[in-house]
Short mmCIF file of C-alpha atoms and ligand atoms in Angstrom, two decimals:
data_model
loop_
_atom_site.label_atom_id
_atom_site.label_comp_id
_atom_site.label_asym_id
_atom_site.label_seq_id
_atom_site.Cartn_x
_atom_site.Cartn_y
_atom_site.Cartn_z
CA UNK A 1 13.22 18.39 -119.44
CA UNK A 2 13.03 21.29 -116.69
CA UNK A 3 14.83 20.48 -113.61
CA UNK A 4 11.86 20.97 -111.58
CA UNK A 5 9.91 18.22 -113.71
CA UNK A 6 8.63 15.20 -111.83
CA UNK A 7 10.52 11.98 -112.44
CA UNK A 8 9.53 8.82 -111.40
CA UNK A 9 12.25 5.99 -111.35
CA UNK A 10 10.79 2.89 -111.10
CA UNK A 11 13.54 0.37 -109.47
CA UNK A 12 15.49 3.42 -108.13
CA UNK A 13 17.34 1.17 -105.60
CA UNK A 14 18.72 -1.34 -108.34
CA UNK A 15 21.88 -0.99 -110.08
CA UNK A 16 20.55 0.68 -113.02
CA UNK A 17 17.88 2.84 -111.25
CA UNK A 18 20.38 4.31 -108.67
CA UNK A 19 22.90 5.00 -111.37
CA UNK A 20 20.32 6.97 -113.20
CA UNK A 21 18.82 8.70 -109.99
CA UNK A 22 22.65 9.74 -109.23
CA UNK A 23 23.15 11.02 -112.79
CA UNK A 24 19.94 13.20 -112.68
CA UNK A 25 20.62 14.56 -109.30
CA UNK A 26 24.24 15.55 -110.66
CA UNK A 27 22.41 17.30 -113.48
CA UNK A 28 20.50 19.48 -111.24
CA UNK A 29 17.01 17.55 -111.30
CA UNK A 30 15.32 18.03 -108.05
CA UNK A 31 11.82 16.53 -108.22
CA UNK A 32 11.92 12.87 -108.11
CA UNK A 33 9.26 10.18 -106.72
CA UNK A 34 10.47 6.88 -106.02
CA UNK A 35 8.61 3.65 -104.14
CA UNK A 36 10.35 0.47 -103.03
CA UNK A 37 8.89 -2.43 -104.07
CA UNK A 38 7.54 -3.16 -100.59
CA UNK A 39 5.72 0.28 -100.93
CA UNK A 40 4.51 -0.30 -104.40
CA UNK A 41 4.18 -3.92 -105.79
CA UNK A 42 4.36 -2.84 -109.62
CA UNK A 43 2.88 -6.14 -110.49
CA UNK A 44 -0.46 -4.89 -109.26
CA UNK A 45 -2.28 -2.73 -111.72
CA UNK A 46 -4.82 -1.32 -109.56
CA UNK A 47 -1.96 -0.11 -107.11
CA UNK A 48 0.22 1.20 -110.06
CA UNK A 49 -2.87 3.11 -111.45
CA UNK A 50 -3.65 4.78 -108.30
CA UNK A 51 -0.09 5.58 -107.82
CA UNK A 52 0.12 7.19 -111.22
CA UNK A 53 -3.26 9.13 -110.77
CA UNK A 54 -1.89 10.59 -107.45
CA UNK A 55 1.50 11.32 -108.52
CA UNK A 56 1.11 12.28 -112.29
CA UNK A 57 4.89 12.21 -112.93
CA UNK A 58 6.21 14.34 -116.05
CA UNK A 59 8.79 11.51 -116.78
CA UNK A 60 9.25 8.03 -116.19
CA UNK A 61 12.39 5.85 -115.95
CA UNK A 62 11.15 2.10 -116.07
CA UNK A 63 14.34 0.46 -114.62
CA UNK A 64 12.39 -1.81 -112.46
CA UNK A 65 12.55 -5.44 -113.45
CA UNK A 66 13.39 -9.01 -112.04
CA UNK A 67 16.91 -9.34 -113.45
CA UNK A 68 19.63 -12.09 -112.71
CA UNK A 69 22.38 -13.90 -114.26
CA UNK A 70 22.27 -16.93 -116.63
CA UNK A 71 21.42 -19.47 -113.81
CA UNK A 72 18.70 -17.09 -112.17
CA UNK A 73 17.02 -16.83 -115.74
CA UNK A 74 17.17 -20.43 -116.29
CA UNK A 75 15.91 -21.32 -112.72
CA UNK A 76 13.15 -18.92 -112.12
CA UNK A 77 11.83 -18.81 -115.82
CA UNK A 78 8.24 -18.19 -114.92
CA UNK A 79 8.82 -15.41 -112.31
CA UNK A 80 11.23 -13.80 -114.99
CA UNK A 81 8.47 -13.82 -117.68
CA UNK A 82 5.40 -13.03 -115.24
CA UNK A 83 7.08 -10.32 -113.03
CA UNK A 84 8.70 -8.35 -115.96
CA UNK A 85 5.50 -8.38 -118.03
CA UNK A 86 3.25 -7.37 -115.19
CA UNK A 87 5.53 -4.51 -114.32
CA UNK A 88 6.17 -3.07 -117.46
CA UNK A 89 2.58 -3.69 -118.87
CA UNK A 90 1.29 -1.76 -115.49
CA UNK A 91 3.83 1.01 -115.59
CA UNK A 92 3.76 1.67 -119.31
CA UNK A 93 -0.18 1.77 -119.59
CA UNK A 94 -0.60 3.76 -116.39
CA UNK A 95 2.09 6.42 -117.77
CA UNK A 96 -0.20 6.86 -120.85
CA UNK A 97 -3.37 7.01 -118.46
CA UNK A 98 -1.77 10.05 -117.09
CA UNK A 99 -0.14 11.58 -120.23
CA UNK A 100 3.48 11.08 -119.08
CA UNK A 101 5.38 13.56 -121.55
CA UNK A 102 8.28 10.83 -121.93
CA UNK A 103 9.18 7.17 -120.61
CA UNK A 104 12.45 5.33 -121.00
CA UNK A 105 12.14 1.54 -120.88
CA UNK A 106 15.40 -0.46 -120.07
CA UNK A 107 15.78 -3.91 -121.58
CA UNK A 108 18.83 -6.11 -122.44
CA UNK A 109 20.92 -7.32 -125.15
CA UNK A 110 19.51 -10.82 -124.50
CA UNK A 111 16.58 -9.70 -126.74
CA UNK A 112 18.58 -10.49 -129.87
CA UNK A 113 18.59 -14.15 -131.49
CA UNK A 114 21.34 -16.30 -130.27
CA UNK A 115 23.05 -16.46 -133.59
CA UNK A 116 22.37 -13.16 -134.99
CA UNK A 117 25.20 -11.56 -137.05
CA UNK A 118 27.50 -9.65 -134.82
CA UNK A 119 27.77 -6.82 -133.92
CA UNK A 120 24.09 -7.08 -132.95
CA UNK A 121 22.10 -4.65 -135.03
CA UNK A 122 18.54 -3.19 -133.94
CA UNK A 123 17.17 -4.63 -137.32
CA UNK A 124 18.11 -8.30 -136.23
CA UNK A 125 15.37 -8.49 -133.61
CA UNK A 126 13.09 -11.29 -133.92
CA UNK A 127 15.09 -12.91 -136.88
CA UNK A 128 15.84 -16.20 -135.09
CA UNK A 129 15.62 -18.39 -131.96
CA UNK A 130 16.65 -16.83 -128.84
CA UNK A 131 19.29 -18.31 -126.23
CA UNK A 132 17.08 -20.81 -124.41
CA UNK A 133 18.66 -19.98 -120.95
CA UNK A 134 17.19 -16.52 -120.88
CA UNK A 135 14.33 -16.74 -123.39
CA UNK A 136 11.71 -15.94 -120.76
CA UNK A 137 13.32 -12.53 -119.97
CA UNK A 138 14.01 -11.80 -123.41
CA UNK A 139 10.26 -12.54 -124.48
CA UNK A 140 9.21 -10.13 -121.77
CA UNK A 141 11.76 -7.31 -122.79
CA UNK A 142 10.76 -7.90 -126.58
CA UNK A 143 7.15 -7.40 -125.35
CA UNK A 144 8.00 -4.16 -123.49
CA UNK A 145 9.60 -2.88 -126.63
CA UNK A 146 6.60 -3.52 -128.62
CA UNK A 147 4.18 -1.98 -126.05
CA UNK A 148 6.18 1.23 -126.20
CA UNK A 149 5.98 1.26 -130.02
CA UNK A 150 2.38 0.34 -129.93
CA UNK A 151 1.32 3.07 -127.61
CA UNK A 152 3.32 5.33 -129.72
CA UNK A 153 1.74 4.30 -132.90
CA UNK A 154 -1.89 4.30 -131.44
CA UNK A 155 -2.00 7.16 -128.78
CA UNK A 156 1.24 9.26 -129.87
CA UNK A 157 3.04 8.48 -126.64
CA UNK A 158 6.88 9.28 -126.43
CA UNK A 159 8.00 6.17 -124.96
CA UNK A 160 11.48 5.19 -125.93
CA UNK A 161 13.36 1.71 -125.31
CA UNK A 162 17.21 1.50 -124.61
CA UNK A 163 18.97 -2.11 -124.83
CA UNK A 164 22.23 -1.94 -122.84
CA UNK A 165 24.97 -4.69 -122.77
CA UNK A 166 25.86 -6.54 -119.89
CA UNK A 167 26.25 -4.07 -117.04
CA UNK A 168 28.31 -3.63 -113.93
CA UNK A 169 28.98 -1.14 -110.99
CA UNK A 170 27.69 0.26 -107.74
CA UNK A 171 24.87 -1.56 -106.26
CA UNK A 172 25.36 -4.76 -108.24
CA UNK A 173 24.18 -8.10 -107.06
CA UNK A 174 26.79 -10.11 -105.63
CA UNK A 175 24.82 -13.41 -104.77
CA UNK A 176 26.80 -16.02 -106.31
CA UNK A 177 23.62 -17.98 -107.56
CA UNK A 178 21.68 -15.08 -109.15
CA UNK A 179 24.26 -12.74 -110.04
CA UNK A 180 26.01 -11.84 -113.40
CA UNK A 181 29.52 -13.04 -114.21
CA UNK A 182 31.27 -9.91 -113.39
CA UNK A 183 30.28 -9.39 -109.78
CA UNK A 184 30.24 -13.12 -109.14
CA UNK A 185 33.94 -13.28 -110.27
CA UNK A 186 34.80 -10.18 -108.21
CA UNK A 187 33.51 -12.05 -105.11
CA UNK A 188 34.85 -15.31 -105.91
CA UNK A 189 38.44 -14.06 -106.43
CA UNK A 190 38.12 -11.65 -103.50
CA UNK A 191 37.13 -14.50 -101.12
CA UNK A 192 39.40 -16.90 -102.42
CA UNK A 193 42.37 -14.62 -101.77
CA UNK A 194 41.11 -13.82 -98.49
CA UNK A 195 40.72 -17.60 -97.47
CA UNK A 196 43.90 -18.28 -99.36
CA UNK A 197 42.08 -21.02 -101.72
CA UNK A 198 44.34 -22.38 -104.28
CA UNK A 199 41.57 -22.15 -107.13
CA UNK A 200 38.70 -20.10 -108.44
CA UNK A 201 35.88 -21.86 -110.26
CA UNK A 202 34.36 -20.21 -113.35
CA UNK A 203 30.99 -21.48 -115.14
CA UNK A 204 31.36 -23.07 -118.51
CA UNK A 205 34.35 -23.04 -121.13
CA UNK A 206 35.38 -19.38 -120.31
CA UNK A 207 35.11 -19.24 -124.24
CA UNK A 208 31.86 -16.89 -124.62
CA UNK A 209 32.50 -13.34 -125.52
CA UNK A 210 30.75 -10.56 -123.52
CA UNK A 211 30.73 -7.01 -123.71
CA UNK A 212 30.64 -5.02 -120.52
CA UNK A 213 29.50 -1.38 -120.11
CA UNK A 214 29.93 0.35 -116.38
CA UNK A 215 26.27 1.47 -115.34
CA UNK A 216 27.41 5.14 -115.05
CA UNK A 217 27.96 5.17 -118.51
CA UNK A 218 24.56 3.73 -119.30
CA UNK A 219 22.97 6.27 -116.94
CA UNK A 220 24.77 8.94 -118.87
CA UNK A 221 23.72 7.53 -122.17
CA UNK A 222 19.99 7.34 -120.64
CA UNK A 223 20.16 11.02 -120.02
CA UNK A 224 21.42 11.76 -123.45
CA UNK A 225 18.37 9.83 -124.94
CA UNK A 226 15.80 11.44 -122.60
CA UNK A 227 16.93 14.72 -124.16
CA UNK A 228 17.55 13.74 -127.72
CA UNK A 229 15.71 10.71 -128.75
CA UNK A 230 12.11 10.56 -129.73
CA UNK A 231 11.65 7.77 -132.31
CA UNK A 232 10.05 4.21 -132.31
CA UNK A 233 13.06 2.06 -132.88
CA UNK A 234 14.72 0.94 -129.74
CA UNK A 235 18.42 1.77 -129.45
CA UNK A 236 21.68 -0.11 -128.33
CA UNK A 237 24.03 1.10 -125.63
CA UNK A 238 27.12 -1.03 -125.32
CA UNK A 239 31.03 -0.21 -124.82
CA UNK A 240 32.01 -1.57 -128.26
CA UNK A 241 34.60 -3.97 -126.71
CA UNK A 242 34.31 -7.78 -125.63
CA UNK A 243 36.36 -9.92 -123.69
CA UNK A 244 36.20 -13.83 -123.29
CA UNK A 245 34.86 -14.88 -119.76
CA UNK A 246 38.46 -16.54 -119.45
CA UNK A 247 39.92 -13.15 -120.37
CA UNK A 248 37.62 -11.31 -117.93
CA UNK A 249 38.77 -13.67 -115.24
CA UNK A 250 42.30 -12.91 -115.95
CA UNK A 251 41.44 -9.14 -115.65
CA UNK A 252 39.63 -9.63 -112.29
CA UNK A 253 42.53 -11.93 -110.92
CA UNK A 254 44.89 -9.28 -111.69
CA UNK A 255 42.90 -6.47 -110.13
CA UNK A 256 42.31 -8.62 -106.98
CA UNK A 257 45.94 -9.75 -106.83
CA UNK A 258 45.06 -13.37 -106.57
CA UNK A 259 47.69 -15.82 -107.18
CA UNK A 260 45.84 -19.27 -107.38
CA UNK A 261 44.52 -21.08 -110.65
CA UNK A 262 41.33 -20.54 -112.58
CA UNK A 263 39.46 -23.79 -113.33
CA UNK A 264 36.23 -24.36 -115.13
CA UNK A 265 33.02 -26.08 -114.04
CA UNK A 266 31.73 -27.57 -117.36
CA UNK A 267 28.34 -28.63 -115.61
CA UNK A 268 27.41 -25.07 -116.00
CA UNK A 269 26.04 -23.56 -119.21
CA UNK A 270 27.75 -21.16 -121.59
CA UNK A 271 24.76 -19.33 -122.89
CA UNK A 272 25.00 -17.19 -125.68
CA UNK A 273 28.47 -17.40 -127.62
CA UNK A 274 28.75 -13.69 -128.22
CA UNK A 275 26.68 -10.57 -128.11
CA UNK A 276 28.39 -7.37 -128.77
CA UNK A 277 25.95 -4.53 -129.44
CA UNK A 278 26.16 -2.34 -132.67
CA UNK A 279 26.71 1.09 -131.04
CA UNK A 280 26.67 3.02 -134.12
CA UNK A 281 23.26 4.79 -133.85
CA UNK A 282 24.14 6.09 -130.75
CA UNK A 283 27.52 7.06 -131.59
CA UNK A 284 26.24 9.08 -134.64
CA UNK A 285 24.18 11.01 -132.31
CA UNK A 286 27.25 11.96 -130.52
CA UNK A 287 27.31 9.90 -127.44
CA UNK A 288 30.09 7.40 -126.38
CA UNK A 289 31.28 5.68 -123.27
CA UNK A 290 33.89 6.93 -120.98
CA UNK A 291 34.92 4.11 -118.56
CA UNK A 292 37.24 1.54 -119.48
CA UNK A 293 36.37 -2.04 -118.50
CA UNK A 294 39.92 -2.38 -116.43
CA UNK A 295 39.56 1.19 -114.70
CA UNK A 296 35.73 0.35 -114.13
CA UNK A 297 36.51 -3.18 -112.59
CA UNK A 298 39.02 -1.36 -110.47
CA UNK A 299 36.84 1.12 -109.10
CA UNK A 300 34.04 -1.36 -108.35
CA UNK A 301 36.31 -3.51 -106.70
CA UNK A 302 37.73 -0.92 -104.43
CA UNK A 303 34.62 0.79 -103.76
CA UNK A 304 32.83 -2.62 -102.83
CA UNK A 305 35.40 -4.93 -101.34
CA UNK A 306 38.62 -2.96 -100.38
CA UNK A 307 37.22 0.39 -98.72
CA UNK A 308 34.64 -1.60 -96.73
CA UNK A 309 37.56 -3.77 -95.35
CA UNK A 310 39.53 -0.62 -94.42
O1 GFB B 401 26.88 -12.99 -116.77
P1 GFB B 401 26.00 -14.06 -117.05
O2 GFB B 401 25.46 -14.81 -115.93
O3 GFB B 401 24.72 -14.02 -118.07
O4 GFB B 401 26.98 -15.06 -117.67
P2 GFB B 401 24.81 -13.91 -119.63
C1 GFB B 401 27.87 -14.59 -118.63
C2 GFB B 401 28.84 -15.79 -119.01
O5 GFB B 401 29.83 -15.99 -117.78
C3 GFB B 401 28.40 -17.11 -119.02
C4 GFB B 401 29.77 -17.36 -117.33
O6 GFB B 401 29.08 -17.94 -120.26
C5 GFB B 401 28.54 -17.78 -117.90
O7 GFB B 401 28.74 -19.23 -117.99
N1 GFB B 401 30.43 -17.51 -116.18
C6 GFB B 401 31.48 -18.01 -115.71
C7 GFB B 401 29.71 -17.14 -115.08
N2 GFB B 401 31.53 -17.84 -114.13
C8 GFB B 401 30.29 -17.43 -114.00
C9 GFB B 401 29.77 -17.21 -112.51
O8 GFB B 401 30.35 -17.36 -111.52
N3 GFB B 401 28.46 -16.52 -112.49
C10 GFB B 401 27.84 -16.34 -113.69
N4 GFB B 401 26.71 -15.72 -113.47
N5 GFB B 401 28.33 -16.53 -115.01
C11 GFB B 401 22.57 -12.67 -119.11
C12 GFB B 401 21.10 -13.03 -119.39
O9 GFB B 401 23.32 -13.66 -119.82
O10 GFB B 401 22.91 -11.38 -119.37
C13 GFB B 401 20.29 -11.99 -118.83
O11 GFB B 401 20.73 -14.37 -118.59
C14 GFB B 401 20.51 -10.44 -119.04
O12 GFB B 401 18.86 -12.05 -119.10
C15 GFB B 401 21.97 -10.55 -118.87
O13 GFB B 401 20.33 -10.36 -120.46
C16 GFB B 401 22.62 -9.18 -119.44
O14 GFB B 401 25.60 -12.72 -120.08
O15 GFB B 401 25.17 -15.13 -120.32
#
């Protein structure tokens, strides 16, 4: 990748897209093309084709997607399937149409079967039933992986797929209905502390295990893979450490300095019991994460809640 090559970041304002944009700028890249979803509806094939014909990017980071936590996935099932299929079909096909040198497609750890052996290995894909709450999103992301591989097989396209674990970091979504657990708990503990509430409600039993990776580590891994990885097999990107939701709540309670109690809302789903990614393929290539969960949570809390109040 030359520093002057034209790079299109689809989803540049989202948590993942903005982190990759930051990372590439830090590495000295200068030639970016970005469009907000209002400027370019990626679900519209004709508009996407026209955009690619005009801009002819050399590289594409496909980080645009309809994303959300367990409740959003389970509520907006049709939108999670339709929007994500349309976005990725249009961008991947148009990238082929103008001969993009390389495309990186972002998926998610939810593509794996609900009860796949842990840690999750890439070979386990499609070996069992999916977690019902996020099946539409998982099906869309699996289709994206298969589409990248099919274009490589038929046309020789260098389209790679990256499957990150649960992510957190700057530009996260803090809406309590649609967000993921980590930002939701940061907000809940912060607001309960500010309002001097005596308890914070967490969804489900608190027993599920989750792995978390700071989005700046993901961005570093994506840059690493853009430089070094050119194979059909999609690749996991994780931190290698997991925590129960109850344990995460305790970490966040500590970081926020909240004194009240944590109670469970058992009417809410637990979702997948565990989804620890097997990171060995990426580690064997020489990459590893650098931001620990505790320091990452403190950094995000201070940037998002504390400094804004100062
Ligand atoms: O992060 P989360 O919404 O998504 O939920 P998943 C993780 C766990 O945290 C679940 C519990 O067991 C939730 O019940 N949880 C506890 C909470 N309190 C809360 C809360 O206040 N908000 C939220 N959101 N969860 C998603 C998939 O699954 O993982 C997506 O649905 C995507 O498609 C994403 O793959 C990475 O980790 O369960």
